[in-house]
Amino acid sequence: MQIYFISTNDSSRSKMAEGFAKVILPTSWIIKSAGVSADKISPYAIQVMSEVGIDIAEEPSQSIDDTTLTNSDVVVSLSRDAKSKTLALPTSVQAVHWPLNDPAMATGSEKQKVAAFREIRDEIKQYVTNIRDEYRQ
C-alpha cells in the first residue's frame, strides 16, 4: 500500500501527515509527501511535531512526482492547489481531500501562530488514525 500526502509547498501540512503516518500506519505501507512546489519545512511544524515525539526536521521537502502520484493507492490532498492535481488520477487511485486550513497563514503573536499549528497537527493526527482504521478492516 502506498499513500502520498500532497499540499501546496510540502512545508507543514503534508510533512506533519507524513510524520504521523510513519508512526500510525502499518510499517508495510510506503509513505511519501510532496508539494505543488517544494519549500523549506516550517520551523513551527517541526516544533509542534517534536512536542508529540515525531521528528520531521530532516525530511526533505519535495515537489509532486507524477509517477508517484499515479502509482499510489491513496493520494491525500491537504490544500486546494494540491486537490487540483488529483482530478485526473486513474480510477485505481483513491483521492481523498482533507479540508485543512493552512497554519502558515496564521497571524498574531508567536503564541497564536504555534497554537494554529498545534490545532492543524491534531486534526491531521485524527485523519491519519481514521485512514488506519478504514484500511484495517
Short mmCIF file of C-alpha atoms in Angstrom, two decimals:
data_model
loop_
_atom_site.label_atom_id
_atom_site.label_comp_id
_atom_site.label_asym_id
_atom_site.label_seq_id
_atom_site.Cartn_x
_atom_site.Cartn_y
_atom_site.Cartn_z
CA MET A 1 0.00 0.00 0.00
CA GLN A 2 1.34 3.44 -0.90
CA ILE A 3 -0.03 6.73 0.41
CA TYR A 4 1.02 10.12 -0.91
CA PHE A 5 0.26 13.32 1.02
CA ILE A 6 0.31 16.41 -1.18
CA SER A 7 -0.06 20.09 -0.34
CA THR A 8 1.00 23.46 -1.68
CA ASN A 9 4.64 23.59 -0.52
CA ASP A 10 5.35 20.34 1.35
CA SER A 11 6.41 22.51 4.27
CA SER A 12 3.87 21.89 7.03
CA ARG A 13 0.57 20.01 6.50
CA SER A 14 1.92 17.28 4.22
CA LYS A 15 5.06 16.87 6.33
CA MET A 16 3.03 16.55 9.52
CA ALA A 17 0.77 13.99 7.80
CA GLU A 18 3.79 12.01 6.61
CA GLY A 19 5.27 12.10 10.12
CA PHE A 20 2.10 10.80 11.75
CA ALA A 21 1.57 8.19 9.03
CA LYS A 22 5.03 6.75 9.63
CA VAL A 23 4.07 6.21 13.28
CA ILE A 24 0.38 5.29 12.97
CA LEU A 25 0.06 3.32 9.72
CA PRO A 26 1.39 -0.22 9.26
CA THR A 27 5.14 -0.42 8.62
CA SER A 28 4.45 -2.20 5.32
CA TRP A 29 2.99 0.99 3.84
CA ILE A 30 5.07 3.26 1.62
CA ILE A 31 4.53 6.80 2.89
CA LYS A 32 5.54 9.92 0.98
CA SER A 33 4.72 13.60 0.83
CA ALA A 34 5.25 16.38 -1.67
CA GLY A 35 4.06 19.81 -2.66
CA VAL A 36 2.97 21.58 -5.80
CA SER A 37 6.34 23.21 -5.17
CA ALA A 38 9.00 22.37 -2.61
CA ASP A 39 9.87 24.75 0.20
CA LYS A 40 11.75 24.78 3.50
CA ILE A 41 9.95 22.88 6.25
CA SER A 42 8.24 25.28 8.62
CA PRO A 43 10.02 25.64 11.96
CA TYR A 44 6.56 25.75 13.59
CA ALA A 45 5.68 22.37 12.04
CA ILE A 46 8.98 20.96 13.29
CA GLN A 47 8.30 22.37 16.78
CA VAL A 48 4.74 21.11 17.18
CA MET A 49 5.59 17.65 15.83
CA SER A 50 8.55 17.38 18.21
CA GLU A 51 6.10 18.12 21.05
CA VAL A 52 4.43 14.77 20.25
CA GLY A 53 7.73 12.93 19.77
CA ILE A 54 7.92 12.98 15.96
CA ASP A 55 10.99 14.45 14.26
CA ILE A 56 10.32 15.86 10.78
CA ALA A 57 13.30 18.24 10.76
CA GLU A 58 15.43 16.11 8.44
CA GLU A 59 12.68 15.16 5.98
CA PRO A 60 13.38 16.77 2.59
CA SER A 61 10.65 18.91 1.05
CA GLN A 62 9.82 17.65 -2.43
CA SER A 63 7.75 18.60 -5.45
CA ILE A 64 4.98 16.30 -6.65
CA ASP A 65 6.28 13.43 -8.73
CA ASP A 66 3.72 12.39 -11.37
CA THR A 67 4.83 8.75 -11.32
CA THR A 68 4.42 8.52 -7.55
CA LEU A 69 1.09 10.33 -7.85
CA THR A 70 -0.38 7.88 -10.36
CA ASN A 71 1.16 4.78 -8.76
CA SER A 72 -0.10 5.45 -5.24
CA ASP A 73 -3.05 3.58 -3.77
CA VAL A 74 -4.23 6.65 -1.85
CA VAL A 75 -3.47 10.30 -2.56
CA VAL A 76 -4.43 12.75 0.16
CA SER A 77 -4.60 16.41 -0.81
CA LEU A 78 -4.23 18.91 2.01
CA SER A 79 -4.70 22.14 0.06
CA ARG A 80 -6.83 23.42 -2.81
CA ASP A 81 -3.76 23.67 -5.04
CA ALA A 82 -2.93 20.05 -4.39
CA LYS A 83 -6.54 18.89 -4.81
CA SER A 84 -6.48 20.08 -8.43
CA LYS A 85 -3.64 17.60 -9.03
CA THR A 86 -5.96 14.71 -8.08
CA LEU A 87 -8.65 15.46 -10.67
CA ALA A 88 -7.04 13.39 -13.44
CA LEU A 89 -5.86 10.44 -11.35
CA PRO A 90 -6.54 6.93 -12.61
CA THR A 91 -9.58 5.23 -11.08
CA SER A 92 -7.22 2.81 -9.32
CA VAL A 93 -6.05 5.66 -7.07
CA GLN A 94 -8.28 6.71 -4.20
CA ALA A 95 -8.22 10.50 -3.98
CA VAL A 96 -9.04 11.97 -0.57
CA HIS A 97 -9.17 15.64 0.36
CA TRP A 98 -8.71 16.90 3.91
CA PRO A 99 -10.06 20.48 4.12
CA LEU A 100 -7.42 21.84 6.47
CA ASN A 101 -6.58 25.48 6.99
CA ASP A 102 -3.02 26.44 6.18
CA PRO A 103 -1.37 27.13 9.54
CA ALA A 104 1.34 29.12 7.76
CA MET A 105 -1.31 31.77 7.11
CA ALA A 106 -1.93 32.28 10.83
CA THR A 107 -1.42 35.79 12.09
CA GLY A 108 -0.90 37.27 15.51
CA SER A 109 1.63 36.63 18.19
CA GLU A 110 4.16 33.83 18.21
CA LYS A 111 1.94 32.01 20.70
CA GLN A 112 -1.09 32.31 18.39
CA LYS A 113 0.87 31.01 15.39
CA VAL A 114 2.12 27.99 17.33
CA ALA A 115 -1.44 27.36 18.52
CA ALA A 116 -2.64 27.33 14.89
CA PHE A 117 0.00 24.73 14.01
CA ARG A 118 -0.97 22.61 17.04
CA GLU A 119 -4.63 22.70 16.00
CA ILE A 120 -3.84 21.51 12.47
CA ARG A 121 -1.37 18.92 13.83
CA ASP A 122 -4.11 17.43 16.00
CA GLU A 123 -6.60 17.38 13.11
CA ILE A 124 -4.05 15.62 10.91
CA LYS A 125 -3.37 13.01 13.58
CA GLN A 126 -7.09 12.21 13.72
CA TYR A 127 -7.35 11.97 9.91
CA VAL A 128 -4.35 9.61 9.75
CA THR A 129 -5.85 7.50 12.54
CA ASN A 130 -9.10 7.32 10.56
CA ILE A 131 -7.22 6.07 7.49
CA ARG A 132 -5.55 3.39 9.59
CA ASP A 133 -8.91 2.29 10.93
CA GLU A 134 -10.52 2.32 7.47
CA TYR A 135 -7.83 0.10 5.94
CA ARG A 136 -7.57 -2.19 8.95
CA GLN A 137 -10.95 -3.72 8.10
#
